Amino acid sequence: MRRPLAFLALLATGCVDDSEAKSPTEDPPAEDTAPAEAEPEDTDTSPPADTGPPEDSGAPEDSGAPPVPPPAVVSLAIDDALAHEDGGETARFRLVLDAAQEADLDVPLTLGGSASPDDDFILMLDGAPIASSVTIPTGATEVTLVLVPLPSATMEPTETVTLTVTPTELLLAADGADIATARIVEHGPSNGSTYYVAADGDDAASGDAVTPFATIAHAVSVLRAGDTLFIRDGVHTNSNYVAEHGETGDSGIRHGVLAKIDTSGEPGNWIRIAAEPDGNEARPVLRFDGSGGLQVGAGVSHIIIEGLEVEGHNAEITYDQAMDHRWSKENYYIGRGIFTWGPADHIVVRDNVVHHTPGSGIRFNSSDYILVEDNVVSNTTWWSSSAESGVVIATAQSIDTEEVVKILYSGNTVYNNWNLLEFCLSEFEGSDEDAYGNCDHYTGGIIDGQGLYVTRNNDTYAHGRMRFENNIAFNNGFGGVVYHKTDRGELANNLVFMNGAYPGISNYSGLTLNTANDVVIVNNVVWSRDDNDYGVKENGPTSDVITGHNYVVGRTQLLDETVDVVVDYADAPALGDLFSNAVDIEALRPDPHGTGSGIAPADVDGLLTDLGLDFALRPSASPLVDAGTTDRAPNADRRGVVRPQGSAVDVGPYEVEQE
């Protein structure tokens, strides 16, 4: 049989198996001497017998397509989870493959979180911005993504950036390693020395982790710009602190502040004073019986205070003791938690618990660029005769001409802050004039003891805006939120619930404006204490007030009922239909004398705690869910849940999470 030349060439290379080919040494076949006998034709027309499927030779079928490689497995990790807007310190994500690939691999990413791309940050790879995917080059096993915060003058809450790996046919995410979150904070880093304080330390020691200082007062005196002070768990007190102050409350009542911060940080190099990150839920307790817990000194700036518990002596003071000292105002009866008389600027107070201080829990006078975030302030101002409130901004002073939000109070919980004494102003001592400030003769009653209070800023704060967002204020003495003699404000997504626990003779315990101009009020829930109570009140001249998408139970002024919802107290829905666990607390009013059927001030807190109030919205809370506006709404709720989750922003400080 003749073969084509091409076939013979392949045969010579061994690329073809020819069973008919003969060895060169094999004898040639004999010549045919006669034609072969012809086989008879097959005349059988029946179907062939079924012999079953052909045998499997074991060789794979050749489809002509290259084999599909198994999917690559990628892990998303985070090396530096914190980006600092001041100073531009970046956060870093890493994408790590289980093995290098023979071709470039595209990794699709989904970007989420409360921070806005291009406004708050840029995500970069090798110096170039990226958007929705990253390419891992051939032969590489990992790449690093850099989150660069973008600075702005606007004071913002802590924001988040979340990356999620999106699987494809060629890519799988490792279990538990498909998502990572970084945070962006307003302040700068603290890259200097780190010191420690412990209750059993020694102020003569070096202050390092092994030999910590003993007192916070000494420790803050050695701090310089960029330094960090970690305070260990335990009870830390002011100098000369005593637990007992005599039956009449006259012993040891002139002590000073627990610690005063007189050294500033710098832009991009802040001083940080914080609880040691030891992994447990306990906080170091700063307990004082003097003029206060932590005071920020005059001219100080760029300070962070976070993670502490600051405790005063309200529970030990009696009404009779406080009355006897209403005019003399010794430190024991007026001490404040975290405070400054200013001037001060660029101060962050975050995640602190401040309670039972006779004066204000957190107070800033003559300040600018202030962030008060995620604190709990409770049971303060009971025995002060200085007209104080739980959280206060007073006589603010702008340090530049920026017209943005520079003072922000976000995500705080403020409750049980009452004035049980009337305001005593020294110039009226001995007078019988019926005037505010003459606590012995004024007939107007108590009008202080607010939850969140902004006051007397019109004449001092020439530039900038103030903003309250995602706060909860309940069972405070007078109003939940009071915006007084202050212009350029924003009140968004707050809950003001059944305040007016000790309101004197007034009946406007919700949200009050007095001599305020250019104020925006949106997405708030305001719930009056009873059917005679004002939820929203105009208690003095106002102008340029914009409202919308507020939900108010009770009497009201100021609001535009074409864009706000106002419900009569008697027609309000059941609290359990709206909130996870909320009940009527109208009866939880303090009796400063603690006699008869009244509740002693020190007992109200326990009763309130036992209720386990939880104001998170139920998904079925139709008057509030998807009923807000995105205009001026914070990007996330008080837990960090991004807004909106549904078709619109929810009203109040919580957003209902949706799949």
Short mmCIF file of N, CA, C and O in Angstrom, two decimals, residues 501-612:
data_model
loop_
_atom_site.label_atom_id
_atom_site.label_comp_id
_atom_site.label_asym_id
_atom_site.label_seq_id
_atom_site.Cartn_x
_atom_site.Cartn_y
_atom_site.Cartn_z
N ALA A 501 -38.06 65.06 83.02
CA ALA A 501 -38.22 64.29 84.26
C ALA A 501 -38.25 65.19 85.48
O ALA A 501 -38.84 64.83 86.51
N TYR A 502 -37.61 66.37 85.39
CA TYR A 502 -37.65 67.34 86.50
C TYR A 502 -37.61 68.73 85.89
O TYR A 502 -36.62 69.45 85.95
N PRO A 503 -38.74 69.15 85.27
CA PRO A 503 -38.73 70.35 84.42
C PRO A 503 -39.15 71.63 85.10
O PRO A 503 -39.40 72.63 84.42
N GLY A 504 -39.24 71.65 86.42
CA GLY A 504 -39.78 72.85 87.04
C GLY A 504 -41.25 73.00 86.69
O GLY A 504 -42.03 72.05 86.80
N ILE A 505 -41.62 74.18 86.21
CA ILE A 505 -43.02 74.42 85.87
C ILE A 505 -43.23 74.47 84.36
O ILE A 505 -44.30 74.86 83.89
N SER A 506 -42.23 74.05 83.59
CA SER A 506 -42.31 74.16 82.13
C SER A 506 -42.89 72.90 81.51
O SER A 506 -42.93 71.84 82.14
N ASN A 507 -43.30 73.01 80.26
CA ASN A 507 -43.89 71.87 79.56
C ASN A 507 -43.38 71.77 78.12
O ASN A 507 -44.13 71.51 77.20
N TYR A 508 -42.10 71.99 77.96
CA TYR A 508 -41.51 71.81 76.62
C TYR A 508 -40.20 71.06 76.79
O TYR A 508 -39.13 71.61 76.86
N SER A 509 -40.32 69.76 76.84
CA SER A 509 -39.18 68.93 77.23
C SER A 509 -38.53 68.20 76.06
O SER A 509 -37.64 67.38 76.28
N GLY A 510 -38.96 68.48 74.85
CA GLY A 510 -38.40 67.75 73.71
C GLY A 510 -37.22 68.47 73.10
O GLY A 510 -36.12 68.51 73.65
N LEU A 511 -37.45 69.06 71.93
CA LEU A 511 -36.43 69.81 71.19
C LEU A 511 -36.86 71.26 71.16
O LEU A 511 -37.96 71.58 70.69
N THR A 512 -36.01 72.15 71.67
CA THR A 512 -36.37 73.56 71.80
C THR A 512 -35.36 74.45 71.09
O THR A 512 -34.15 74.24 71.20
N LEU A 513 -35.88 75.45 70.36
CA LEU A 513 -35.05 76.50 69.77
C LEU A 513 -35.40 77.82 70.41
O LEU A 513 -36.58 78.13 70.63
N ASN A 514 -34.36 78.61 70.70
CA ASN A 514 -34.55 79.91 71.32
C ASN A 514 -33.48 80.85 70.79
O ASN A 514 -32.29 80.62 70.99
N THR A 515 -33.91 81.90 70.07
CA THR A 515 -32.99 82.88 69.49
C THR A 515 -31.95 82.15 68.63
O THR A 515 -30.73 82.22 68.87
N ALA A 516 -32.45 81.45 67.65
CA ALA A 516 -31.59 80.64 66.78
C ALA A 516 -31.96 80.90 65.33
O ALA A 516 -33.14 80.96 64.98
N ASN A 517 -30.95 81.02 64.49
CA ASN A 517 -31.16 81.30 63.08
C ASN A 517 -30.37 80.33 62.22
O ASN A 517 -29.31 79.85 62.63
N ASP A 518 -30.90 80.05 61.03
CA ASP A 518 -30.24 79.16 60.07
C ASP A 518 -30.01 77.78 60.71
O ASP A 518 -28.87 77.34 60.92
N VAL A 519 -31.11 77.09 61.01
CA VAL A 519 -31.05 75.78 61.64
C VAL A 519 -31.84 74.78 60.78
O VAL A 519 -32.96 75.07 60.35
N VAL A 520 -31.25 73.62 60.54
CA VAL A 520 -31.89 72.54 59.79
C VAL A 520 -32.26 71.43 60.76
O VAL A 520 -31.41 70.96 61.53
N ILE A 521 -33.52 70.98 60.72
CA ILE A 521 -34.01 69.94 61.62
C ILE A 521 -34.66 68.86 60.77
O ILE A 521 -35.75 69.06 60.23
N VAL A 522 -34.00 67.70 60.61
CA VAL A 522 -34.52 66.65 59.73
C VAL A 522 -34.36 65.28 60.36
O VAL A 522 -33.42 65.01 61.11
N ASN A 523 -35.31 64.40 60.05
CA ASN A 523 -35.23 62.96 60.36
C ASN A 523 -35.15 62.65 61.85
O ASN A 523 -34.64 61.60 62.24
N ASN A 524 -35.65 63.54 62.70
CA ASN A 524 -35.60 63.29 64.14
C ASN A 524 -36.89 62.65 64.62
O ASN A 524 -37.97 62.89 64.08
N VAL A 525 -36.78 61.83 65.67
CA VAL A 525 -37.94 61.32 66.40
C VAL A 525 -37.99 62.06 67.73
O VAL A 525 -37.02 62.02 68.50
N VAL A 526 -39.11 62.73 68.00
CA VAL A 526 -39.28 63.46 69.25
C VAL A 526 -40.56 62.98 69.90
O VAL A 526 -41.64 63.08 69.30
N TRP A 527 -40.44 62.45 71.12
CA TRP A 527 -41.59 61.86 71.82
C TRP A 527 -41.79 62.59 73.13
O TRP A 527 -40.94 62.55 74.01
N SER A 528 -42.92 63.27 73.26
CA SER A 528 -43.20 64.05 74.46
C SER A 528 -43.43 63.15 75.67
O SER A 528 -43.67 61.95 75.54
N ARG A 529 -43.40 63.77 76.85
CA ARG A 529 -43.55 62.98 78.08
C ARG A 529 -45.02 62.75 78.43
O ARG A 529 -45.37 61.71 78.99
N ASP A 530 -45.87 63.72 78.10
CA ASP A 530 -47.29 63.55 78.39
C ASP A 530 -48.08 64.39 77.40
O ASP A 530 -47.52 65.04 76.52
N ASP A 531 -49.41 64.39 77.55
CA ASP A 531 -50.26 65.02 76.53
C ASP A 531 -50.25 66.54 76.60
O ASP A 531 -50.81 67.20 75.71
N ASN A 532 -49.62 67.13 77.62
CA ASN A 532 -49.53 68.58 77.70
C ASN A 532 -48.14 69.08 77.32
O ASN A 532 -47.85 70.26 77.42
N ASP A 533 -47.31 68.19 76.87
CA ASP A 533 -45.90 68.48 76.66
C ASP A 533 -45.63 68.80 75.19
O ASP A 533 -46.18 68.16 74.29
N TYR A 534 -44.76 69.79 74.96
CA TYR A 534 -44.34 70.11 73.60
C TYR A 534 -43.18 69.21 73.18
O TYR A 534 -42.18 69.10 73.89
N GLY A 535 -43.33 68.62 72.01
CA GLY A 535 -42.22 67.88 71.44
C GLY A 535 -41.20 68.81 70.81
O GLY A 535 -40.00 68.67 71.02
N VAL A 536 -41.68 69.78 70.04
CA VAL A 536 -40.81 70.79 69.43
C VAL A 536 -41.37 72.15 69.80
O VAL A 536 -42.56 72.41 69.62
N LYS A 537 -40.49 73.04 70.30
CA LYS A 537 -40.96 74.32 70.83
C LYS A 537 -40.07 75.45 70.35
O LYS A 537 -38.84 75.34 70.35
N GLU A 538 -40.71 76.53 69.93
CA GLU A 538 -40.01 77.78 69.64
C GLU A 538 -40.15 78.66 70.87
O GLU A 538 -41.20 79.25 71.10
N ASN A 539 -39.08 78.76 71.65
CA ASN A 539 -39.17 79.47 72.92
C ASN A 539 -38.54 80.85 72.87
O ASN A 539 -38.33 81.48 73.89
N GLY A 540 -38.23 81.29 71.68
CA GLY A 540 -37.66 82.61 71.45
C GLY A 540 -37.60 82.84 69.96
O GLY A 540 -37.88 81.92 69.17
N PRO A 541 -37.24 84.02 69.50
CA PRO A 541 -37.27 84.31 68.07
C PRO A 541 -36.33 83.41 67.27
O PRO A 541 -35.20 83.15 67.67
N THR A 542 -36.83 82.92 66.14
CA THR A 542 -36.03 82.09 65.23
C THR A 542 -36.26 82.57 63.81
O THR A 542 -37.27 83.21 63.50
N SER A 543 -35.33 82.23 62.92
CA SER A 543 -35.49 82.53 61.50
C SER A 543 -34.71 81.52 60.69
O SER A 543 -33.76 80.90 61.18
N ASP A 544 -35.12 81.36 59.43
CA ASP A 544 -34.45 80.45 58.50
C ASP A 544 -34.32 79.05 59.09
O ASP A 544 -33.25 78.42 59.03
N VAL A 545 -35.40 78.55 59.65
CA VAL A 545 -35.42 77.19 60.19
C VAL A 545 -36.05 76.28 59.14
O VAL A 545 -37.18 76.52 58.69
N ILE A 546 -35.33 75.27 58.72
CA ILE A 546 -35.81 74.31 57.73
C ILE A 546 -36.06 72.98 58.43
O ILE A 546 -35.18 72.46 59.13
N THR A 547 -37.26 72.43 58.26
CA THR A 547 -37.58 71.15 58.86
C THR A 547 -38.08 70.19 57.79
O THR A 547 -38.52 70.60 56.72
N GLY A 548 -38.01 68.89 58.09
CA GLY A 548 -38.53 67.90 57.17
C GLY A 548 -38.33 66.49 57.67
O GLY A 548 -37.30 66.17 58.28
N HIS A 549 -39.36 65.66 57.47
CA HIS A 549 -39.29 64.23 57.76
C HIS A 549 -39.03 63.94 59.24
O HIS A 549 -38.44 62.90 59.58
N ASN A 550 -39.46 64.84 60.11
CA ASN A 550 -39.41 64.58 61.54
C ASN A 550 -40.70 63.89 61.97
O ASN A 550 -41.76 64.09 61.37
N TYR A 551 -40.61 63.06 63.01
CA TYR A 551 -41.77 62.36 63.55
C TYR A 551 -41.91 62.79 65.00
O TYR A 551 -41.05 62.49 65.84
N VAL A 552 -42.99 63.52 65.30
CA VAL A 552 -43.14 64.14 66.61
C VAL A 552 -44.45 63.68 67.24
O VAL A 552 -45.52 63.77 66.62
N VAL A 553 -44.34 63.19 68.46
CA VAL A 553 -45.52 62.83 69.25
C VAL A 553 -45.69 63.90 70.32
O VAL A 553 -44.81 64.10 71.16
N GLY A 554 -46.82 64.59 70.30
CA GLY A 554 -47.09 65.64 71.27
C GLY A 554 -47.34 66.97 70.59
O GLY A 554 -47.42 67.07 69.37
N ARG A 555 -47.47 67.99 71.40
CA ARG A 555 -47.71 69.33 70.87
C ARG A 555 -46.45 69.84 70.16
O ARG A 555 -45.34 69.41 70.45
N THR A 556 -46.65 70.78 69.24
CA THR A 556 -45.48 71.22 68.48
C THR A 556 -45.65 72.63 67.95
O THR A 556 -46.76 73.12 67.75
N GLN A 557 -44.52 73.27 67.76
CA GLN A 557 -44.41 74.52 67.02
C GLN A 557 -43.27 74.34 66.01
O GLN A 557 -42.59 73.31 66.01
N LEU A 558 -43.10 75.30 65.15
CA LEU A 558 -41.98 75.35 64.20
C LEU A 558 -42.12 74.42 63.00
O LEU A 558 -41.69 74.76 61.91
N LEU A 559 -42.66 73.24 63.17
CA LEU A 559 -42.60 72.25 62.11
C LEU A 559 -43.56 72.58 60.97
O LEU A 559 -44.56 73.28 61.13
N ASP A 560 -43.24 72.03 59.81
CA ASP A 560 -44.08 72.14 58.62
C ASP A 560 -44.80 70.81 58.45
O ASP A 560 -44.19 69.82 58.03
N GLU A 561 -46.06 70.77 58.77
CA GLU A 561 -46.78 69.49 58.77
C GLU A 561 -47.06 68.96 57.37
O GLU A 561 -47.62 67.88 57.23
N THR A 562 -46.64 69.68 56.34
CA THR A 562 -46.71 69.11 55.00
C THR A 562 -45.51 68.20 54.73
O THR A 562 -45.55 67.36 53.83
N VAL A 563 -44.44 68.36 55.50
CA VAL A 563 -43.25 67.52 55.32
C VAL A 563 -42.83 66.83 56.61
O VAL A 563 -41.94 65.99 56.60
N ASP A 564 -43.45 67.18 57.73
CA ASP A 564 -43.19 66.53 59.01
C ASP A 564 -44.45 65.82 59.47
O ASP A 564 -45.56 66.20 59.10
N VAL A 565 -44.28 64.80 60.29
CA VAL A 565 -45.42 64.05 60.84
C VAL A 565 -45.58 64.43 62.30
O VAL A 565 -44.65 64.27 63.10
N VAL A 566 -46.75 64.92 62.66
CA VAL A 566 -47.05 65.29 64.04
C VAL A 566 -48.26 64.48 64.49
O VAL A 566 -49.31 64.50 63.84
N VAL A 567 -48.10 63.75 65.60
CA VAL A 567 -49.14 62.85 66.10
C VAL A 567 -49.55 63.31 67.49
O VAL A 567 -48.69 63.57 68.34
N ASP A 568 -50.85 63.41 67.73
CA ASP A 568 -51.32 63.72 69.08
C ASP A 568 -50.86 62.63 70.04
O ASP A 568 -50.81 61.44 69.68
N TYR A 569 -50.56 63.04 71.24
CA TYR A 569 -50.05 62.09 72.23
C TYR A 569 -51.02 60.91 72.40
O TYR A 569 -50.59 59.75 72.48
N ALA A 570 -52.31 61.21 72.42
CA ALA A 570 -53.31 60.15 72.63
C ALA A 570 -53.40 59.19 71.45
O ALA A 570 -53.88 58.06 71.60
N ASP A 571 -52.95 59.63 70.28
CA ASP A 571 -53.07 58.81 69.08
C ASP A 571 -51.75 58.12 68.70
O ASP A 571 -51.66 57.51 67.63
N ALA A 572 -50.75 58.23 69.54
CA ALA A 572 -49.44 57.67 69.21
C ALA A 572 -49.50 56.15 69.12
O ALA A 572 -50.23 55.50 69.88
N PRO A 573 -48.76 55.56 68.21
CA PRO A 573 -48.71 54.09 68.14
C PRO A 573 -48.05 53.51 69.38
O PRO A 573 -47.34 54.20 70.11
N ALA A 574 -48.28 52.25 69.61
CA ALA A 574 -47.65 51.58 70.74
C ALA A 574 -46.14 51.59 70.55
O ALA A 574 -45.63 51.35 69.45
N LEU A 575 -45.42 51.87 71.62
CA LEU A 575 -43.96 51.93 71.53
C LEU A 575 -43.38 50.61 71.04
O LEU A 575 -42.40 50.59 70.28
N GLY A 576 -43.97 49.51 71.46
CA GLY A 576 -43.47 48.20 71.05
C GLY A 576 -43.65 47.92 69.57
O GLY A 576 -43.01 47.01 69.04
N ASP A 577 -44.51 48.70 68.90
CA ASP A 577 -44.67 48.53 67.46
C ASP A 577 -43.55 49.20 66.67
O ASP A 577 -43.35 48.89 65.50
N LEU A 578 -42.85 50.13 67.31
CA LEU A 578 -41.82 50.89 66.61
C LEU A 578 -40.41 50.49 67.01
O LEU A 578 -39.52 50.41 66.16
N PHE A 579 -40.21 50.26 68.32
CA PHE A 579 -38.86 50.06 68.84
C PHE A 579 -38.69 48.65 69.38
O PHE A 579 -39.65 48.01 69.82
N SER A 580 -37.44 48.18 69.39
CA SER A 580 -37.16 46.82 69.84
C SER A 580 -37.60 46.59 71.28
O SER A 580 -38.18 45.56 71.61
N ASN A 581 -37.33 47.56 72.15
CA ASN A 581 -37.77 47.44 73.54
C ASN A 581 -37.85 48.83 74.16
O ASN A 581 -36.86 49.33 74.72
N ALA A 582 -38.99 49.46 74.04
CA ALA A 582 -39.21 50.78 74.63
C ALA A 582 -40.54 50.76 75.37
O ALA A 582 -41.51 50.17 74.90
N VAL A 583 -40.55 51.40 76.53
CA VAL A 583 -41.76 51.48 77.35
C VAL A 583 -41.93 52.91 77.84
O VAL A 583 -41.01 53.72 77.78
N ASP A 584 -43.10 53.19 78.34
CA ASP A 584 -43.40 54.50 78.90
C ASP A 584 -42.60 54.68 80.20
O ASP A 584 -42.68 53.86 81.11
N ILE A 585 -41.81 55.76 80.27
CA ILE A 585 -41.00 56.01 81.47
C ILE A 585 -41.47 57.27 82.20
O ILE A 585 -40.73 57.84 83.00
N GLU A 586 -42.69 57.69 81.94
CA GLU A 586 -43.19 58.94 82.50
C GLU A 586 -43.07 58.96 84.03
O GLU A 586 -42.79 59.99 84.64
N ALA A 587 -43.25 57.80 84.67
CA ALA A 587 -43.25 57.76 86.14
C ALA A 587 -41.85 57.81 86.74
O ALA A 587 -41.72 58.00 87.96
N LEU A 588 -40.82 57.67 85.93
CA LEU A 588 -39.45 57.64 86.47
C LEU A 588 -38.92 59.05 86.64
O LEU A 588 -38.02 59.51 85.94
N ARG A 589 -39.50 59.74 87.62
CA ARG A 589 -39.10 61.11 87.95
C ARG A 589 -38.38 61.11 89.29
O ARG A 589 -38.82 60.46 90.24
N PRO A 590 -37.28 61.85 89.40
CA PRO A 590 -36.57 61.86 90.68
C PRO A 590 -37.26 62.75 91.71
O PRO A 590 -37.78 63.82 91.39
N ASP A 591 -37.26 62.31 92.94
CA ASP A 591 -37.68 63.13 94.07
C ASP A 591 -36.42 63.47 94.86
O ASP A 591 -35.83 62.59 95.49
N PRO A 592 -35.94 64.72 94.80
CA PRO A 592 -34.66 65.03 95.45
C PRO A 592 -34.65 64.76 96.94
O PRO A 592 -33.59 64.55 97.53
N HIS A 593 -35.83 64.74 97.56
CA HIS A 593 -35.90 64.45 99.00
C HIS A 593 -35.97 62.95 99.26
O HIS A 593 -35.67 62.50 100.36
N GLY A 594 -36.38 62.18 98.24
CA GLY A 594 -36.46 60.73 98.38
C GLY A 594 -37.41 60.28 99.46
O GLY A 594 -37.18 59.29 100.15
N THR A 595 -38.52 61.01 99.62
CA THR A 595 -39.47 60.69 100.68
C THR A 595 -40.80 60.27 100.08
O THR A 595 -41.09 60.52 98.91
N GLY A 596 -41.63 59.66 100.90
CA GLY A 596 -42.97 59.29 100.47
C GLY A 596 -42.93 58.35 99.28
O GLY A 596 -42.16 57.40 99.23
N SER A 597 -43.78 58.64 98.30
CA SER A 597 -43.87 57.77 97.12
C SER A 597 -42.86 58.14 96.05
O SER A 597 -42.78 57.49 95.02
N GLY A 598 -42.07 59.20 96.28
CA GLY A 598 -41.10 59.62 95.28
C GLY A 598 -39.93 58.66 95.18
O GLY A 598 -39.66 57.86 96.08
N ILE A 599 -39.23 58.74 94.06
CA ILE A 599 -38.09 57.88 93.81
C ILE A 599 -36.82 58.69 94.06
O ILE A 599 -36.62 59.74 93.45
N ALA A 600 -35.97 58.22 94.95
CA ALA A 600 -34.71 58.90 95.21
C ALA A 600 -33.89 58.97 93.93
O ALA A 600 -33.89 58.02 93.14
N PRO A 601 -33.19 60.08 93.70
CA PRO A 601 -32.41 60.20 92.46
C PRO A 601 -31.49 59.02 92.21
O PRO A 601 -31.37 58.54 91.07
N ALA A 602 -30.84 58.54 93.26
CA ALA A 602 -29.89 57.44 93.08
C ALA A 602 -30.57 56.14 92.69
O ALA A 602 -29.91 55.22 92.19
N ASP A 603 -31.90 56.04 92.89
CA ASP A 603 -32.61 54.80 92.56
C ASP A 603 -33.19 54.79 91.15
O ASP A 603 -33.50 53.73 90.61
N VAL A 604 -33.35 55.97 90.55
CA VAL A 604 -33.96 56.04 89.22
C VAL A 604 -33.10 55.30 88.21
O VAL A 604 -33.61 54.57 87.34
N ASP A 605 -31.79 55.45 88.31
CA ASP A 605 -30.91 54.84 87.33
C ASP A 605 -31.06 53.32 87.31
O ASP A 605 -31.11 52.70 86.25
N GLY A 606 -31.13 52.71 88.50
CA GLY A 606 -31.29 51.26 88.55
C GLY A 606 -32.59 50.80 87.93
O GLY A 606 -32.63 49.79 87.21
N LEU A 607 -33.67 51.53 88.21
CA LEU A 607 -34.96 51.17 87.63
C LEU A 607 -34.94 51.30 86.11
O LEU A 607 -35.49 50.46 85.39
N LEU A 608 -34.27 52.34 85.63
CA LEU A 608 -34.19 52.55 84.19
C LEU A 608 -33.32 51.48 83.53
O LEU A 608 -33.66 50.94 82.47
N THR A 609 -32.24 51.13 84.19
CA THR A 609 -31.36 50.09 83.65
C THR A 609 -32.08 48.75 83.56
O THR A 609 -31.92 48.01 82.59
N ASP A 610 -32.89 48.45 84.57
CA ASP A 610 -33.62 47.18 84.57
C ASP A 610 -34.59 47.06 83.39
O ASP A 610 -34.93 45.95 82.97
N LEU A 611 -35.03 48.19 82.86
CA LEU A 611 -35.96 48.14 81.72
C LEU A 611 -35.28 47.66 80.45
O LEU A 611 -35.95 47.16 79.54
N GLY A 612 -33.97 47.82 80.35
CA GLY A 612 -33.25 47.37 79.16
C GLY A 612 -33.73 48.04 77.89
O GLY A 612 -33.91 47.38 76.86
#
